[in-house]
Short mmCIF file of C-alpha atoms in Angstrom, two decimals:
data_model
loop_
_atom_site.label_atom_id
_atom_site.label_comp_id
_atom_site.label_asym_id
_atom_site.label_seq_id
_atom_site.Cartn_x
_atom_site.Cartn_y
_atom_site.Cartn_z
CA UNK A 251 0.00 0.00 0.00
CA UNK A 252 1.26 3.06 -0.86
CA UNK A 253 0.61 6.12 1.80
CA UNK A 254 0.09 9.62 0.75
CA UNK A 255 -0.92 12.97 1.70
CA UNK A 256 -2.77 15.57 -0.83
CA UNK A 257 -1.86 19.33 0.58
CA UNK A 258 -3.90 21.51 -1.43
CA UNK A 259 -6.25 24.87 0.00
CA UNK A 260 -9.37 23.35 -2.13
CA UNK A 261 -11.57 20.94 -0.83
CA UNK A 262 -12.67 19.83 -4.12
CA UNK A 263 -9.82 19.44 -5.26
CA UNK A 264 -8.54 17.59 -2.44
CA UNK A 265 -11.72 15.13 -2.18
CA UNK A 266 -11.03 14.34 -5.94
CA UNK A 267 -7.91 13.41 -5.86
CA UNK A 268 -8.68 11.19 -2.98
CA UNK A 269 -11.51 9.30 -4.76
CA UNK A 270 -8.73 9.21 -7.58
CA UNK A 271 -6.22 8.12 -6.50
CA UNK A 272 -7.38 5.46 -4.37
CA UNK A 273 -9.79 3.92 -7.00
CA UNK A 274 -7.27 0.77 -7.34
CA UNK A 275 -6.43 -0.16 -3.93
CA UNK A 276 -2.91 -0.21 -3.81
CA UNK A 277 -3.13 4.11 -3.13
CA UNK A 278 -4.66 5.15 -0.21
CA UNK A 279 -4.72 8.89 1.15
CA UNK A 280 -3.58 9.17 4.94
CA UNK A 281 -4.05 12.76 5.45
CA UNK A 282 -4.81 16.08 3.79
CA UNK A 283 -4.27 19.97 4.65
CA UNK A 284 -5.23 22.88 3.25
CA UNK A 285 -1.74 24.71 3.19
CA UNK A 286 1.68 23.94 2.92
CA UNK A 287 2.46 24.97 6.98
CA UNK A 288 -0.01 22.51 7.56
CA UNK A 289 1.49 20.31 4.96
CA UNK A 290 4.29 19.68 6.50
CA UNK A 291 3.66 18.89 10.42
CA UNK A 292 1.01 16.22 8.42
CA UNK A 293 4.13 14.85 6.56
CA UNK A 294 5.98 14.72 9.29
CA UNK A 295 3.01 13.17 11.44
CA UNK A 296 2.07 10.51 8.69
CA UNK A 297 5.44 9.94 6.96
CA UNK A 298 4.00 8.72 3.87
CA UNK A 299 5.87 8.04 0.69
CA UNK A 300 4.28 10.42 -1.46
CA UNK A 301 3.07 13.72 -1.00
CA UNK A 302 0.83 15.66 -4.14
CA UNK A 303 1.57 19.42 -3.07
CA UNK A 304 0.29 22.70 -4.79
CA UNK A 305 2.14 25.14 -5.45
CA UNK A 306 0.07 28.14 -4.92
CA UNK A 307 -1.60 28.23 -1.33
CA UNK A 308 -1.98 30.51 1.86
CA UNK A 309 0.22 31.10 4.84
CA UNK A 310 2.93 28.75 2.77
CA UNK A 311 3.47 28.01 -0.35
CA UNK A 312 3.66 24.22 -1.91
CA UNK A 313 7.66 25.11 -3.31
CA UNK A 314 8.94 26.45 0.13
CA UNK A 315 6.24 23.43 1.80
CA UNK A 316 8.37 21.12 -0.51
CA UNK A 317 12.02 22.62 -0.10
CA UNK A 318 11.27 22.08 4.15
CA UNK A 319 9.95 18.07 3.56
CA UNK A 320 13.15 17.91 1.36
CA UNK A 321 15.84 19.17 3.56
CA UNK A 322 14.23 17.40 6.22
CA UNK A 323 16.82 14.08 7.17
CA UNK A 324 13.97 12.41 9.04
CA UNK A 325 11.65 12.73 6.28
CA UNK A 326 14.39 10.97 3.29
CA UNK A 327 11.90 8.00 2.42
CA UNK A 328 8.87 11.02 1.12
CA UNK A 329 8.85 12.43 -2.54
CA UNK A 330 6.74 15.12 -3.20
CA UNK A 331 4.75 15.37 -6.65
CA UNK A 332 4.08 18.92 -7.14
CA UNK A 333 0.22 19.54 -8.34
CA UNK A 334 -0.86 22.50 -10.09
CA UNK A 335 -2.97 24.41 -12.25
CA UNK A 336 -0.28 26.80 -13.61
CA UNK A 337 2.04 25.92 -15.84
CA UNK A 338 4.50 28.61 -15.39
CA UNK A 339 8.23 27.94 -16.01
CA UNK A 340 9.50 29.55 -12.64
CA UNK A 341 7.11 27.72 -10.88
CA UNK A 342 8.14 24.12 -12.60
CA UNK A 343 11.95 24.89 -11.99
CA UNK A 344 11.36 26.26 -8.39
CA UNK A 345 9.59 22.55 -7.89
CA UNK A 346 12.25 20.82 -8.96
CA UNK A 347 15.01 22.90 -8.12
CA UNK A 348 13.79 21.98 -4.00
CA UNK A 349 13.85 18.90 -5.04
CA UNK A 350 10.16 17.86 -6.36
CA UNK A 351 10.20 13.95 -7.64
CA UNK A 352 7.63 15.17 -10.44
CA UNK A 353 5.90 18.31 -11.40
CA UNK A 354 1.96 17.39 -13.14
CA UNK A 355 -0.84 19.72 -14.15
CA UNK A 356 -4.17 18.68 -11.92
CA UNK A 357 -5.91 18.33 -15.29
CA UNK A 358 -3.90 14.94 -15.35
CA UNK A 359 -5.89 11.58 -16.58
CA UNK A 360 -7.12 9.17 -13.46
CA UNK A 361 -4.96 6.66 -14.60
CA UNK A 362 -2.23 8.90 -15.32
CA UNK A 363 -2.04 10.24 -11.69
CA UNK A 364 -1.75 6.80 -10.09
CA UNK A 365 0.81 6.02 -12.55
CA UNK A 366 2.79 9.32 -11.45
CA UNK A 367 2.66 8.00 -7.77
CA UNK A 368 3.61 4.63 -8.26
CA UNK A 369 6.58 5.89 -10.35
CA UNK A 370 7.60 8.08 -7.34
CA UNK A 371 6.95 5.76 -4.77
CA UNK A 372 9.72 3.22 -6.82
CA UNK A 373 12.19 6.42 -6.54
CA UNK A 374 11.95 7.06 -9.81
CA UNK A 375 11.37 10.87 -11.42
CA UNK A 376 8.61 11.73 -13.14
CA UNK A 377 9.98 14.71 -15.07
CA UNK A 378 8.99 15.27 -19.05
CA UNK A 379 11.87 15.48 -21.46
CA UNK A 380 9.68 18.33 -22.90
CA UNK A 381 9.19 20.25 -19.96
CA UNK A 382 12.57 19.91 -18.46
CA UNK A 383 14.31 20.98 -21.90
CA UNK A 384 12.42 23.94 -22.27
CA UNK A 385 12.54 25.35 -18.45
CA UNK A 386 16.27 23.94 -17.49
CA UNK A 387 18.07 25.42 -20.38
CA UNK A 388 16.15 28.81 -20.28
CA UNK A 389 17.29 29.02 -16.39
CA UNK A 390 20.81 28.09 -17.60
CA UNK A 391 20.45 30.87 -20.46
CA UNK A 392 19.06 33.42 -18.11
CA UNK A 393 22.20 33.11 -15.90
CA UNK A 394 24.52 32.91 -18.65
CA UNK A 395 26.61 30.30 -18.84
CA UNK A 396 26.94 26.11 -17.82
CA UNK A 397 28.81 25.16 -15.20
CA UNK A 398 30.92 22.78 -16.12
CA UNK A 399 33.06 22.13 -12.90
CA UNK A 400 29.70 20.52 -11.24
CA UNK A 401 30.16 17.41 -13.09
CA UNK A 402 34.76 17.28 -13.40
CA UNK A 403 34.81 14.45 -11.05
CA UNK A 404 32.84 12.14 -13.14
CA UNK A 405 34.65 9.27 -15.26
CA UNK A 406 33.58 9.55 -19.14
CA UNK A 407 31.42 6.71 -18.55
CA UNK A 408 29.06 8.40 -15.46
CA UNK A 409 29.13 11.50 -17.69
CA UNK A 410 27.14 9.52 -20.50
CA UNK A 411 25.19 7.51 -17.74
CA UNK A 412 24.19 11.64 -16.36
CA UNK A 413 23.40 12.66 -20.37
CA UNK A 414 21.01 10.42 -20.37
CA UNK A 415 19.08 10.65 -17.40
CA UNK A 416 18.93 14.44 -18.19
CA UNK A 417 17.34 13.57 -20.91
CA UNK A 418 14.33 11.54 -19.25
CA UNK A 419 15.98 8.35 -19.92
CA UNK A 420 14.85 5.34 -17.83
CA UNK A 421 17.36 2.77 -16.63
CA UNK A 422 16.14 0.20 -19.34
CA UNK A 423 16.78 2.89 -22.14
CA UNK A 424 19.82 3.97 -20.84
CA UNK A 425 21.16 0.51 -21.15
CA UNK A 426 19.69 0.30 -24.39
CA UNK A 427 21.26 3.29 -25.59
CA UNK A 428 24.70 2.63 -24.15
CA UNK A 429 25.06 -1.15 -24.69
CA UNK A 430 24.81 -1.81 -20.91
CA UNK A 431 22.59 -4.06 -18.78
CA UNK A 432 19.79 -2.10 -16.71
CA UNK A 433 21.49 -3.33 -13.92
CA UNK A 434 24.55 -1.81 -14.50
CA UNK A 435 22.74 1.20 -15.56
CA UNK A 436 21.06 1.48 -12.62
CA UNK A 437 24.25 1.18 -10.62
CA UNK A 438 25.82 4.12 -12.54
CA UNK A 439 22.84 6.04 -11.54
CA UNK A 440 22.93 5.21 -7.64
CA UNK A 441 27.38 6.27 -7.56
CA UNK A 442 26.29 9.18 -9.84
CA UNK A 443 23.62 10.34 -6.43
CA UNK A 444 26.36 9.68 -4.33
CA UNK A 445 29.55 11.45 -6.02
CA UNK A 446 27.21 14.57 -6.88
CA UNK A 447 25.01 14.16 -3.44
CA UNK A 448 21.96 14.51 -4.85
CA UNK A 449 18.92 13.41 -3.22
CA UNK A 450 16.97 11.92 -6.21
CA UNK A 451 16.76 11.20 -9.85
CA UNK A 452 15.18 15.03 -10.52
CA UNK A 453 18.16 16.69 -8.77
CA UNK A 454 20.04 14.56 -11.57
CA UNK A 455 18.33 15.85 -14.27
CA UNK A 456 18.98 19.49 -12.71
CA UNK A 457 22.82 18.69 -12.68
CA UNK A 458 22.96 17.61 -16.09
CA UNK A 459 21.62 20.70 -17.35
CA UNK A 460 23.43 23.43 -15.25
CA UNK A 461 26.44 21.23 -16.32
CA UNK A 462 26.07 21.97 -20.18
CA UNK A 463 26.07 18.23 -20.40
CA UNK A 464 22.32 18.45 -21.73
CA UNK A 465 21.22 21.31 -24.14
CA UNK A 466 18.23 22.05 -25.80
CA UNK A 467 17.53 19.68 -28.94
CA UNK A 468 20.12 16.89 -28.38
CA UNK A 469 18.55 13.87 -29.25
CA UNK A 470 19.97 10.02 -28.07
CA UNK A 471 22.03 9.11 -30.90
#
């Protein structure tokens, strides 16, 4: 069973996503709270694996609600999806940036949602190639220039492994694309969170764009 709490100020919204989300039986909805203040004494109550935050809310907002859950060592097992109706570019990187496992718009399919937890509650991102290309690489534009030096330490081989994965590569394709088992892939992956202590596959797919290592229209080839 997978446990998670819905922070958002609506109650509509928040009774939907219940009814949604828990329509299989393998999702079920611990807690709620109506901002992100709240949001986060519930997280820390319930310590569920997944938390669906919005962004836009009173007293605290869902990116600051997330950056606190984040930076939080007793709370390292919870990924927050961050829910919204506004798909705003400072809003997605802000998410993300704190270190949001997934960013989706609450006009999302039923059976898209659940998918989106399941994939977070596996520690897995859930971060679109499109989105990330377009927001990541105008942040990395808009301060102008890469940084390079966050990625020197890497062998050859972890820097291909990081290309990938900033380009919404999953294990399996990664070892497709590179000739190696998803195994091995994975493995890559897991010294590549330790060497550039990042929390989780998103904070990856940050890395590989402030690096330069990912750019706007590279393609796996």
């Amino acid at each position: 069973m997978i446990r998670v709490v819905v922070v958002d100020d609506q109650e509509l919204v928040r009774t939907g996503l219940r009814a949604l989300a828990e329509r299989d039986g393998d999702i079920h909805i611990v807690a709620d709270a109506v901002n992100g203040e709240d949001g986060v004494s519930v997280v820390r109550r319930h310590l569920p694996e997944v938390v669906l935050m919005d962004i836009r809310m009173p007293v605290l907002d869902g990116i600051e609600a997330t950056r606190q859950i984040v930076a939080d060592p007793a709370l390292a097992g919870v990924q927050v999806i961050v829910l919204t109706t506004f798909d705003e570019d400072e809003n997605i990187f802000g998410a993300i940036r704190v270190g949001a496992a997934g960013y989706l718009l609450k006009d999302i399919s039923p059976d898209a949602l659940r998918t989106a937890i399941r994939t977070v509650a596996a520690g897995d991102a859930l971060l679109s190639p499109s989105i990330t290309r377009t927001v990541l690489y105008r942040l990395a534009r808009q301060t102008g220039s890469t940084r390079p030096e966050l990625v020197a330490a890497l062998t050859q081989r972890e820097r291909e492994v990081l290309t990938r994965v900033g380009m919404g590569e999953s294990n399996r394709e990664i070892g497709v694309s590179l000739r190696i088992s998803p195994a091995t892939a994975r493995t890559y992956v897991s010294r590549l969170l330790a060497t550039l202590h990042a929390r989780d596959r998103s904070q990856l797919v940050v890395l590989a764009y402030e690096s330069g290592l990912v750019t706007p229209g590279l393609t796996p080839g």
